[in-house]
Tab-separated table of C-alpha atoms in Angstrom:
chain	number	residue	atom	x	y	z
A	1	UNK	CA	0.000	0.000	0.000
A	2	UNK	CA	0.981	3.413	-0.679
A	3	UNK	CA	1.988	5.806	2.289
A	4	UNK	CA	-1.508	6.713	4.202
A	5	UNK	CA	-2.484	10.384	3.903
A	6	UNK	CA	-5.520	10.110	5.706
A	7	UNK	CA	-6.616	12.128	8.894
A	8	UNK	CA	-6.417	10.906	12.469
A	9	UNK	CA	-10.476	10.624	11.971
A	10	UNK	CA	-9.822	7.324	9.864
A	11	UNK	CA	-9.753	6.504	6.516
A	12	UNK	CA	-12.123	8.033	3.792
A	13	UNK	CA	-12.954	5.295	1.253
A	14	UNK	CA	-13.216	5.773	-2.677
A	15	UNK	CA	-14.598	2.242	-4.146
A	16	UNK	CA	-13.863	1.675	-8.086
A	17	UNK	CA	-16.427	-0.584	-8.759
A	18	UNK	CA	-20.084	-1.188	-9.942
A	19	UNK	CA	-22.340	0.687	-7.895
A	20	UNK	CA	-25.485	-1.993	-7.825
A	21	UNK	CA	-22.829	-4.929	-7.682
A	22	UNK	CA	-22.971	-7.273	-4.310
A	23	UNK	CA	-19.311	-6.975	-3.591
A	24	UNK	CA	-19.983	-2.803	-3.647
A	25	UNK	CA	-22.439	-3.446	-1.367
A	26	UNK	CA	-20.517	-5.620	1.284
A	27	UNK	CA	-17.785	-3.477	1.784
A	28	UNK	CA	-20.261	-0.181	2.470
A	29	UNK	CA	-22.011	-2.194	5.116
A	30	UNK	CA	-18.222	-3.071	6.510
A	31	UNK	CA	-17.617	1.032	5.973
A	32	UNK	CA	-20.643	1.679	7.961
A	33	UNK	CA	-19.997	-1.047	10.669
A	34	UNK	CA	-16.870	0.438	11.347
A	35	UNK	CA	-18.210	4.133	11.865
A	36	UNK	CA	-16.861	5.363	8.684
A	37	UNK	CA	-18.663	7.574	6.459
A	38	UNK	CA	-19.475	5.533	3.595
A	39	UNK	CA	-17.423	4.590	0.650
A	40	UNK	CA	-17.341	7.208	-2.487
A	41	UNK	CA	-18.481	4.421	-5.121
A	42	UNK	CA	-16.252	5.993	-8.656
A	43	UNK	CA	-18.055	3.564	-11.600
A	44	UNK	CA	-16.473	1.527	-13.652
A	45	UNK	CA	-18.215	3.051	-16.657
A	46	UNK	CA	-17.211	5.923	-15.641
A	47	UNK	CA	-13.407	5.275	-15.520
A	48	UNK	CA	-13.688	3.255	-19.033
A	49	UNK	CA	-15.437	6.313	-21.137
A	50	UNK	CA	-14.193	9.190	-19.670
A	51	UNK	CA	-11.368	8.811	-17.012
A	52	UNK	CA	-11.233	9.024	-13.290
A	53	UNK	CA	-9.835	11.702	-10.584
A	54	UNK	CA	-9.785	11.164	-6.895
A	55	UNK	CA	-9.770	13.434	-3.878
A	56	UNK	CA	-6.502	14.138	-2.123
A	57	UNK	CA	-6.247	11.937	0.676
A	58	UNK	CA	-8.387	9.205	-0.032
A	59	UNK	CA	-8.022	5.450	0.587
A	60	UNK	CA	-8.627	3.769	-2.491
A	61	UNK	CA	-9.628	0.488	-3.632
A	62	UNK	CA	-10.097	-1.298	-7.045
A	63	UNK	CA	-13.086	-3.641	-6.486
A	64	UNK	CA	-13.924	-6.324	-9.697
A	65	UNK	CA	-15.100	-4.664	-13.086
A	66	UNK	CA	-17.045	-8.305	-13.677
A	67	UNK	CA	-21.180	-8.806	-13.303
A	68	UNK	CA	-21.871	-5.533	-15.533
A	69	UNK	CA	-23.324	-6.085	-19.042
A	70	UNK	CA	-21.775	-3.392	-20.579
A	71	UNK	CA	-18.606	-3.429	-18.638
A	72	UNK	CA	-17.930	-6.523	-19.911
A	73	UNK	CA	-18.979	-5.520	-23.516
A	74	UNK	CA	-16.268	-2.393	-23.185
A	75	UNK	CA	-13.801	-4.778	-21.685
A	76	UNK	CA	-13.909	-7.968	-23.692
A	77	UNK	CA	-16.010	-6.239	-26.776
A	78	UNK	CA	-18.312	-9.282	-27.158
A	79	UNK	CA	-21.884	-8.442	-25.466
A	80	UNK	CA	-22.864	-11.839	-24.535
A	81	UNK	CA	-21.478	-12.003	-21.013
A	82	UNK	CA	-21.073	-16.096	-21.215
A	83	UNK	CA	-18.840	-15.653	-24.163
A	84	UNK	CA	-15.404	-17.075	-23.821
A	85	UNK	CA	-13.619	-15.082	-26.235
A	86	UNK	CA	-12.379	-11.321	-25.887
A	87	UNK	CA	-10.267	-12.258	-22.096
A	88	UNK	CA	-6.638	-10.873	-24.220
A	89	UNK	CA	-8.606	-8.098	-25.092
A	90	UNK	CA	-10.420	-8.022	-21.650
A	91	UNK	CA	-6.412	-7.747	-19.911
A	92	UNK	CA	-5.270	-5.124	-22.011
A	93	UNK	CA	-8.045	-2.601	-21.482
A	94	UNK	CA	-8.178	-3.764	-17.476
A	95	UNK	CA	-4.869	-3.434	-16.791
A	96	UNK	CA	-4.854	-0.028	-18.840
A	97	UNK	CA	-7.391	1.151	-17.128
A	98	UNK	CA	-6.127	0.392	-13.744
A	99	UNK	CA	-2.755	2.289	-14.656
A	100	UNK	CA	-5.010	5.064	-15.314
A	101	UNK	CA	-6.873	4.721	-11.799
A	102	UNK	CA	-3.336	4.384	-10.370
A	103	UNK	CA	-2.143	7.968	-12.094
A	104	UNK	CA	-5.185	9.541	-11.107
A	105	UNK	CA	-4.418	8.305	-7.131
A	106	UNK	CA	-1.194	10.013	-7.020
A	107	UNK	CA	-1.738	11.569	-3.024
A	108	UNK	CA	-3.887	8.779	-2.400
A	109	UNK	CA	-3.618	5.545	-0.550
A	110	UNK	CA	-3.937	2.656	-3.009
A	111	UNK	CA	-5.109	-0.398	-2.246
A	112	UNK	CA	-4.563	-2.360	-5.041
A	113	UNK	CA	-1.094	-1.813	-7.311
A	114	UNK	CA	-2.253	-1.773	-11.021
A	115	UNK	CA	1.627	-3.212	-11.845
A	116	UNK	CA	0.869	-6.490	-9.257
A	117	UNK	CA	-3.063	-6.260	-10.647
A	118	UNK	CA	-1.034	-7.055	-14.320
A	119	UNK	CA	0.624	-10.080	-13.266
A	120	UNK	CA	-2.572	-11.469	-11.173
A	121	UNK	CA	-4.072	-11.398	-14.068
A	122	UNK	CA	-1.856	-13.413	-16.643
A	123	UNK	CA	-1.509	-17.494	-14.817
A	124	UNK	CA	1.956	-17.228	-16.966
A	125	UNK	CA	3.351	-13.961	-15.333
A	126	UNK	CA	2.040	-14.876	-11.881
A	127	UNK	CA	3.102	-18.698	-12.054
A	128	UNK	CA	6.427	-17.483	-12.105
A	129	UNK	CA	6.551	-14.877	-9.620
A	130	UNK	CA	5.238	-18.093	-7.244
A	131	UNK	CA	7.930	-20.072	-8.358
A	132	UNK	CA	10.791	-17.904	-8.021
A	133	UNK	CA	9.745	-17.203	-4.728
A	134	UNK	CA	9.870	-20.806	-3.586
A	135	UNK	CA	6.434	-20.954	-3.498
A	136	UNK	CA	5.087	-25.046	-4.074
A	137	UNK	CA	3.249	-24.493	-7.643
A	138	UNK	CA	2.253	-26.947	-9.812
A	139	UNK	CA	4.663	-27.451	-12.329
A	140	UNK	CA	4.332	-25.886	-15.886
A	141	UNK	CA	5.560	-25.496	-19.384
A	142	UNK	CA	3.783	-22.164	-20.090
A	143	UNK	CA	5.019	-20.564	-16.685
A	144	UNK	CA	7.152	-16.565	-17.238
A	145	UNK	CA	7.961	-14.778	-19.613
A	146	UNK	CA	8.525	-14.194	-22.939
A	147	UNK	CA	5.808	-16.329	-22.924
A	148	UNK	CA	5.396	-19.779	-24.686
A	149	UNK	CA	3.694	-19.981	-27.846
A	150	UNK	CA	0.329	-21.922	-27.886
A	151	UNK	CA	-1.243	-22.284	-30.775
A	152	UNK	CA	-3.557	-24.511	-30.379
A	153	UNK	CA	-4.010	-28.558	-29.617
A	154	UNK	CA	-1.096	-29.360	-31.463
A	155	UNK	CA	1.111	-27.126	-29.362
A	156	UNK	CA	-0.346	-28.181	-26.259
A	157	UNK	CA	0.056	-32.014	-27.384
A	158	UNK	CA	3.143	-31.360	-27.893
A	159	UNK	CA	3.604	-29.332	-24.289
A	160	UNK	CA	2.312	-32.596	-22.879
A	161	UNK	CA	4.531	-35.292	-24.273
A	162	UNK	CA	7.515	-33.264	-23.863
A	163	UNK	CA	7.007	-32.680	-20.284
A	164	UNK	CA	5.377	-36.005	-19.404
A	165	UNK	CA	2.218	-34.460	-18.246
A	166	UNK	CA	-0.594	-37.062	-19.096
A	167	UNK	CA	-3.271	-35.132	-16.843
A	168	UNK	CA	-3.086	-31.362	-17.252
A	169	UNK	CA	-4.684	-28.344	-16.344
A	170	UNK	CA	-5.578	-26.225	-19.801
A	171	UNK	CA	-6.189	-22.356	-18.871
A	172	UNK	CA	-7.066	-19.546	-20.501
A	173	UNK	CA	-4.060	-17.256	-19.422
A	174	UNK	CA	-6.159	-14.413	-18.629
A	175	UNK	CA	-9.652	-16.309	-17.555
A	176	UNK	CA	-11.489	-16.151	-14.435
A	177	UNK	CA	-13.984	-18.535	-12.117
A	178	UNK	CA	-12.751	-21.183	-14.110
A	179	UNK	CA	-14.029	-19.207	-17.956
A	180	UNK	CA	-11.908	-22.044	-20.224
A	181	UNK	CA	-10.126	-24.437	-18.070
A	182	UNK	CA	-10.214	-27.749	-19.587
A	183	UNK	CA	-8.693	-30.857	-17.537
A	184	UNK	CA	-6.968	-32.549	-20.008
A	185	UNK	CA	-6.236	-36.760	-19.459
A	186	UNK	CA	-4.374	-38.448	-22.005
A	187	UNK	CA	-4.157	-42.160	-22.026
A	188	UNK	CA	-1.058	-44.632	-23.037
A	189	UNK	CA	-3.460	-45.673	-25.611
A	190	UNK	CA	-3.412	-42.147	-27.057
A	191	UNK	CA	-6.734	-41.691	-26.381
A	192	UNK	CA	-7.362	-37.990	-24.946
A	193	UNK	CA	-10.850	-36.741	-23.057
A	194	UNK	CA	-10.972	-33.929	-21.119
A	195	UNK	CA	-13.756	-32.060	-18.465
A	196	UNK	CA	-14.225	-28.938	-18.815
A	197	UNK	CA	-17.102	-26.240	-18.293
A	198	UNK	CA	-16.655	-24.886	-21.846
A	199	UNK	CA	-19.615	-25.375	-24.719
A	200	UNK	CA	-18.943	-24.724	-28.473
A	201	UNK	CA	-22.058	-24.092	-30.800
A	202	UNK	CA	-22.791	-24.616	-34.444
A	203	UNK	CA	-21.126	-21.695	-35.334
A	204	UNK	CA	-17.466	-22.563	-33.136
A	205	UNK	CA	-18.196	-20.337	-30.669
A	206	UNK	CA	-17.664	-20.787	-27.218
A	207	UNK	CA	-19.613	-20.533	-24.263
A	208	UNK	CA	-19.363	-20.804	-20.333
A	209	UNK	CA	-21.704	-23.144	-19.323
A	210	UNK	CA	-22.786	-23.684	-14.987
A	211	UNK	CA	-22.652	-27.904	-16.206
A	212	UNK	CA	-19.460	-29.288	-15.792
A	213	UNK	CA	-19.138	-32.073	-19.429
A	214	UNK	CA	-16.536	-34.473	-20.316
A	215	UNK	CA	-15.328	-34.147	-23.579
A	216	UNK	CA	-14.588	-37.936	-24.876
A	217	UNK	CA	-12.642	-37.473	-28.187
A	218	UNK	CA	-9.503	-35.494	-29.134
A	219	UNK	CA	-11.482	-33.822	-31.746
A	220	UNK	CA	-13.319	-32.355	-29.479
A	221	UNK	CA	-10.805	-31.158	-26.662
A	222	UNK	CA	-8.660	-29.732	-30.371
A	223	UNK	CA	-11.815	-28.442	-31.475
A	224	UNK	CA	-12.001	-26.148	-28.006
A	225	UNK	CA	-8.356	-25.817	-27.294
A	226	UNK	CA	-8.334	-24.114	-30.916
A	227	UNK	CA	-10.641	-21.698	-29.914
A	228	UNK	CA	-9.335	-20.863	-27.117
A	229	UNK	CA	-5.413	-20.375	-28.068
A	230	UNK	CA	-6.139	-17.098	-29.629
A	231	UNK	CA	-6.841	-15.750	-26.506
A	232	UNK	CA	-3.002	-16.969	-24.594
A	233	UNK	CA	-3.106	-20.529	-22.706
A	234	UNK	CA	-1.496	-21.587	-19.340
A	235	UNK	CA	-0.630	-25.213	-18.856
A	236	UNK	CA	0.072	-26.805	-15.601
A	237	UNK	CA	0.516	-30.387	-14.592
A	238	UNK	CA	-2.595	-31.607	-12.739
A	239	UNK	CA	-1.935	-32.415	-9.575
A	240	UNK	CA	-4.013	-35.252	-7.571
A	241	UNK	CA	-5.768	-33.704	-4.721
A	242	UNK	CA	-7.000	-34.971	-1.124
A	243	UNK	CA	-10.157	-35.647	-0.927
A	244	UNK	CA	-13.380	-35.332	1.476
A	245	UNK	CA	-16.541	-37.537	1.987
A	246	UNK	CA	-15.695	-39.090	-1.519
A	247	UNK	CA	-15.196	-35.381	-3.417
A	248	UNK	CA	-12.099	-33.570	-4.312
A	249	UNK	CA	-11.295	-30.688	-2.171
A	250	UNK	CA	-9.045	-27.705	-1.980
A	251	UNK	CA	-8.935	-24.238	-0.271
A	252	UNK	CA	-9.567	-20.454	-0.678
A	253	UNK	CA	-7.591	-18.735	1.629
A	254	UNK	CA	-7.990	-14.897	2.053
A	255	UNK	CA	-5.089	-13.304	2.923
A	256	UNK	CA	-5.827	-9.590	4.554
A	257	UNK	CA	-2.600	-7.465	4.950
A	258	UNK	CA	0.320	-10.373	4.899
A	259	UNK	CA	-2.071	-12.768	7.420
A	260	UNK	CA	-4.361	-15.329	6.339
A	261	UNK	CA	-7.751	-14.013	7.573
A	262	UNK	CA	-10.515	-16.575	6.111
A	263	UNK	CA	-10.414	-19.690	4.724
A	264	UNK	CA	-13.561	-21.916	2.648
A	265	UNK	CA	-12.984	-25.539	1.899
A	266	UNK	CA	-14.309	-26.482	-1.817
A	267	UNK	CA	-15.290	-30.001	-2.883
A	268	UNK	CA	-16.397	-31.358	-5.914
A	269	UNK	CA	-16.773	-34.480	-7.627
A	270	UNK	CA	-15.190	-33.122	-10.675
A	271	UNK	CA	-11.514	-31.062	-10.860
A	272	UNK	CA	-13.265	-28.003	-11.103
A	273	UNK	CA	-14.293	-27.225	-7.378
A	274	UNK	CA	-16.121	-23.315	-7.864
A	275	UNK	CA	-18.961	-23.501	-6.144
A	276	UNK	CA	-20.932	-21.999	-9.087
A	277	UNK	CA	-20.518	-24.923	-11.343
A	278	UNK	CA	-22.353	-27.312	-8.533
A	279	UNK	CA	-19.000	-27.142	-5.846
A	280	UNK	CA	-20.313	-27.180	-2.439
A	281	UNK	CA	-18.353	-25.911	0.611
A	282	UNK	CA	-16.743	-28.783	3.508
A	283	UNK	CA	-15.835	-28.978	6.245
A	284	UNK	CA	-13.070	-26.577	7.695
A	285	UNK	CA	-12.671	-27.970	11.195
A	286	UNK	CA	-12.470	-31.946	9.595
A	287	UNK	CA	-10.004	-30.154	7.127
A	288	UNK	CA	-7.833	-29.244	10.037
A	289	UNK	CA	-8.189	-32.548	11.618
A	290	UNK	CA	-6.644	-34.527	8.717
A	291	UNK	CA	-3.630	-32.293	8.307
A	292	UNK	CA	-2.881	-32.740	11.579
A	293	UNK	CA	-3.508	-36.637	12.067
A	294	UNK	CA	-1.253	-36.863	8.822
A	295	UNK	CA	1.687	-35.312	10.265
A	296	UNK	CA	1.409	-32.203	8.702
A	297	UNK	CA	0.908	-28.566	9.878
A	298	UNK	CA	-2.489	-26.295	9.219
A	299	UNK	CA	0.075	-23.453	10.663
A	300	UNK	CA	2.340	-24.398	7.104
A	301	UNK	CA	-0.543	-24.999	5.197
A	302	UNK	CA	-1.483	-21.020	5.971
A	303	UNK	CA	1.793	-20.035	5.869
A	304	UNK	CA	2.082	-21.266	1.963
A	305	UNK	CA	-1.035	-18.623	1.638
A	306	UNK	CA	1.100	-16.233	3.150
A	307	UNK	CA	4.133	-16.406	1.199
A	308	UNK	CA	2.202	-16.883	-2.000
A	309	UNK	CA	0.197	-13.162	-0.994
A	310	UNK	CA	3.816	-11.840	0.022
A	311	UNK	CA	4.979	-11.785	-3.630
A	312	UNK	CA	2.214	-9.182	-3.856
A	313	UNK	CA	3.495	-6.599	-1.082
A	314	UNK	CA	1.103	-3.565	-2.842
A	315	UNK	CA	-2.049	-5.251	-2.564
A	316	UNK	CA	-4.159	-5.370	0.454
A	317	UNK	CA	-6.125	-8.647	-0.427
A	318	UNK	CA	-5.705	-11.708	-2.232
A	319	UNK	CA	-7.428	-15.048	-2.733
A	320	UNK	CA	-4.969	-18.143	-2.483
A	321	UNK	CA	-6.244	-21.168	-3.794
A	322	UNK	CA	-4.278	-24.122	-2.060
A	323	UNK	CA	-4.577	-27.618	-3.402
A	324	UNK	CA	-3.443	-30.254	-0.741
A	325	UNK	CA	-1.975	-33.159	-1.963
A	326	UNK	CA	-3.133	-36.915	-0.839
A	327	UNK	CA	-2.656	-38.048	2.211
A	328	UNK	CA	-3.474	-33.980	3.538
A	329	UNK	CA	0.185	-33.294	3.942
A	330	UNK	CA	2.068	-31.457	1.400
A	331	UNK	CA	0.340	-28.133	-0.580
A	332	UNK	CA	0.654	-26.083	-3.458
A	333	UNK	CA	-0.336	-23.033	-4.357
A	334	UNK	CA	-3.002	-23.224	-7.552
A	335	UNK	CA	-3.697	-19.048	-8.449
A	336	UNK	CA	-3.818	-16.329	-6.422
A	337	UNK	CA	-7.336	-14.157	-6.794
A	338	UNK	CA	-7.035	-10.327	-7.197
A	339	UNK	CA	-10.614	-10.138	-6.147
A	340	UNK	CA	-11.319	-13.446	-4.336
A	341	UNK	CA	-12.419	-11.782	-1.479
A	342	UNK	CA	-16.135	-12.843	-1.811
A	343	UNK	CA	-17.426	-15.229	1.220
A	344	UNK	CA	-20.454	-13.671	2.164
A	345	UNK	CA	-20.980	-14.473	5.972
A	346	UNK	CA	-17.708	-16.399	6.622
A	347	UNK	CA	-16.023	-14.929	9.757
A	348	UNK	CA	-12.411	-15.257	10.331
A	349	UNK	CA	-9.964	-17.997	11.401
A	350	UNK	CA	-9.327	-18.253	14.851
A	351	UNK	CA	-6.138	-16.266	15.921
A	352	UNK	CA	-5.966	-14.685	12.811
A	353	UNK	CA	-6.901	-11.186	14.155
A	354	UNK	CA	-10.272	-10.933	11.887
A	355	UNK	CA	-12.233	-13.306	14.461
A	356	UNK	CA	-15.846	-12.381	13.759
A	357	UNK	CA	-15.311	-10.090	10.592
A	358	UNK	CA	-15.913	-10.904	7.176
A	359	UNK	CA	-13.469	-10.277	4.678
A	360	UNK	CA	-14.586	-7.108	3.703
A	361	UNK	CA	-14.498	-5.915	7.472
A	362	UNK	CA	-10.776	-7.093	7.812
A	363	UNK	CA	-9.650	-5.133	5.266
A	364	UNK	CA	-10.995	-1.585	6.138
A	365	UNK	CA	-10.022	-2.951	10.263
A	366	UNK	CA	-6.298	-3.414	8.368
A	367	UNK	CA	-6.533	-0.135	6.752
A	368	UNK	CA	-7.552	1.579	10.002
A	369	UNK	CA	-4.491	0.115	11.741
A	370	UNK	CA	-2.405	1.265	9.144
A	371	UNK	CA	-3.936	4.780	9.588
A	372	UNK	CA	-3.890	4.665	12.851
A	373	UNK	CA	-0.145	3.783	13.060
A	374	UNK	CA	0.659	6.253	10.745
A	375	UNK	CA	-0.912	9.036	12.620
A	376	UNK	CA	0.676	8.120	15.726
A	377	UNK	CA	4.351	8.269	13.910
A	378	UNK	CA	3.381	12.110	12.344
């Protein structure tokens, strides 16, 4: 965060976001909780058709441009909102825009840093920011930059063989809530199928769909990969995760000013564990217990989370999703969220210093302690 400039009366708020959006609407109500006036709500439309200025001394904070119709159409230039295609064109007007929000803050207090935003936003870029920093990733053929060429299936095939990946994670580089992620399995056989959210039509397009699929031929994993490719691709290697009740699980850990704050267990009984395409939430406190009878710490487990938001020193809040291995043991870090702050109603982890707060409430309570702190130094 940049140097506070706020008063000794607390922080005044400026929210770049979409005023009727839910996430808007949780962080006034943790404004207002915490006696602050509320939050001066600058719109996204606003910022993308005719630019943005802030008021000297305000705290400010880059909320998600996403659930707007014509947001989206200005971002990715394709108005049906379940559209695939547009997400390089989505990054470069995002991440321009965001520079311009970040000009406009000079004598602010910025929350989010519109360089750090960049690489949050390309799985290559951020991949390797993990990795360099020791942080467990899955491993990857696509990871830094100048980035790898992938043009399509064939390059991915190719990706696969050469790295002796026969289960793979297929992203778009720039996608979001799982928009284009394929799990790829390839067989000795050379058979290939492949699950994945994705939908193509009559016409090639493609489409995010809420039903999970399996895609049985390589035809039709090319077929979508193709489609795709234009847009940048990630490629991991798909690591095997633990699993609870009979369904895979991993984490979302919010990390709120360097400390892990809140933390939602996802299962699923297919890879793709977002609760929006039929991922239901476990158990936390059984999640806890099986680290623990397998030797292993929750303590490390959270500390990954930490290390992984580390790399990202200029932004107040990140999302870490953390896939344990089998066996609840060992973890890796999968992507780390620029704006997966968005538990409604989940309080935080005991000892964590956010115990009964939501995520939206820990960050202005970090923001007042910065303030505070600041003041007391002047």
């Amino acid at each position: 965060m940049s140097p506070s400039t706020s008063s000794a009366a607390g922080p005044r708020f400026a929210v770049v976001g979409n005023p009727a959006n839910r996430r808007v609407a949780l962080f006034q109500q943790a404004v207002a909780a915490a006696g602050l006036p509320a939050a001066r709500v600058v719109p996204w439309l606003e910022v993308l058709r005719q630019g943005v200025s802030f008021r000297p001394g305000e705290t400010v904070r880059i909320d998600s441009p996403g659930e707007d119709a014509e947001v989206e159409r200005l971002l990715r230039g394709v108005g049906d909102a379940t559209r695939v295609e547009g997400s390089a064109r989505w990054y470069g007007r995002f991440t321009a825009a965001v520079r311009e929000v970040g000009q406009a803050a000079e004598g602010c207090t910025l929350l989010d840093d519109p360089d750090e935003l960049a690489v949050l936003f390309d799985k290559r870029l951020c991949h390797a920011v993990l990795h360099r920093a020791g942080v467990p990733v899955p491993a990857s053929p696509t990871s830094g930059a100048p980035v790898v060429p992938v043009r399509g299936w064939s390059d991915v095939r190719e990706l696969l063989h050469a790295h002796r990946m026969p289960r793979a994670f297929v992203k778009l580089a720039h996608g979001s809530s799982a928009s284009g992620v394929l799990a790829v399995e390839m067989a000795g056989s050379g058979r290939v199928r492949a699950t994945t959210s994705v939908e193509r039509d009559s016409e090639g397009r493609v489409f995010n769909s809420l039903r999970v699929r399996r895609c049985r031929t390589e035809g039709e994993v090319a077929a979508i990969v193709d489609a795709l490719a234009p847009d940048g691709l990630h490629v991991e290697r798909w690591l095997p995760k633990a699993s609870q009740r009979g369904r895979a699980a991993d984490l979302r850990v919010v990390v709120v000013a360097g400390r892990a704050t809140h933390a939602v267990v996802r299962t699923s009984r297919s890879p793709m564990t977002n609760l929006h395409l039929g991922g239901a939430r476990g158990d936390l406190d059984e999640v806890r217990a099986a680290v623990e009878a397998a030797g292993g710490s929750w303590a490390g487990a959270l500390d990954v989370c930490e290390r992984a938001a580390a790399c990202f020193p200029r932004t107040l809040c990140v999302g870490v999703d953390l896939l344990p291995a089998i066996g609840w043991r060992r973890f890796a870090v999968g992507e780390v969220n620029a704006f997966g702050d968005l538990l409604p109603n989940l309080t935080g982890l005991p000892g964590s210093g956010a115990e009964g707060l939501d995520t939206y409430a820990a960050q202005v309570a970090a923001v007042q302690r910065t303030t505070r702190n600041h003041d007391a130094i002047a």
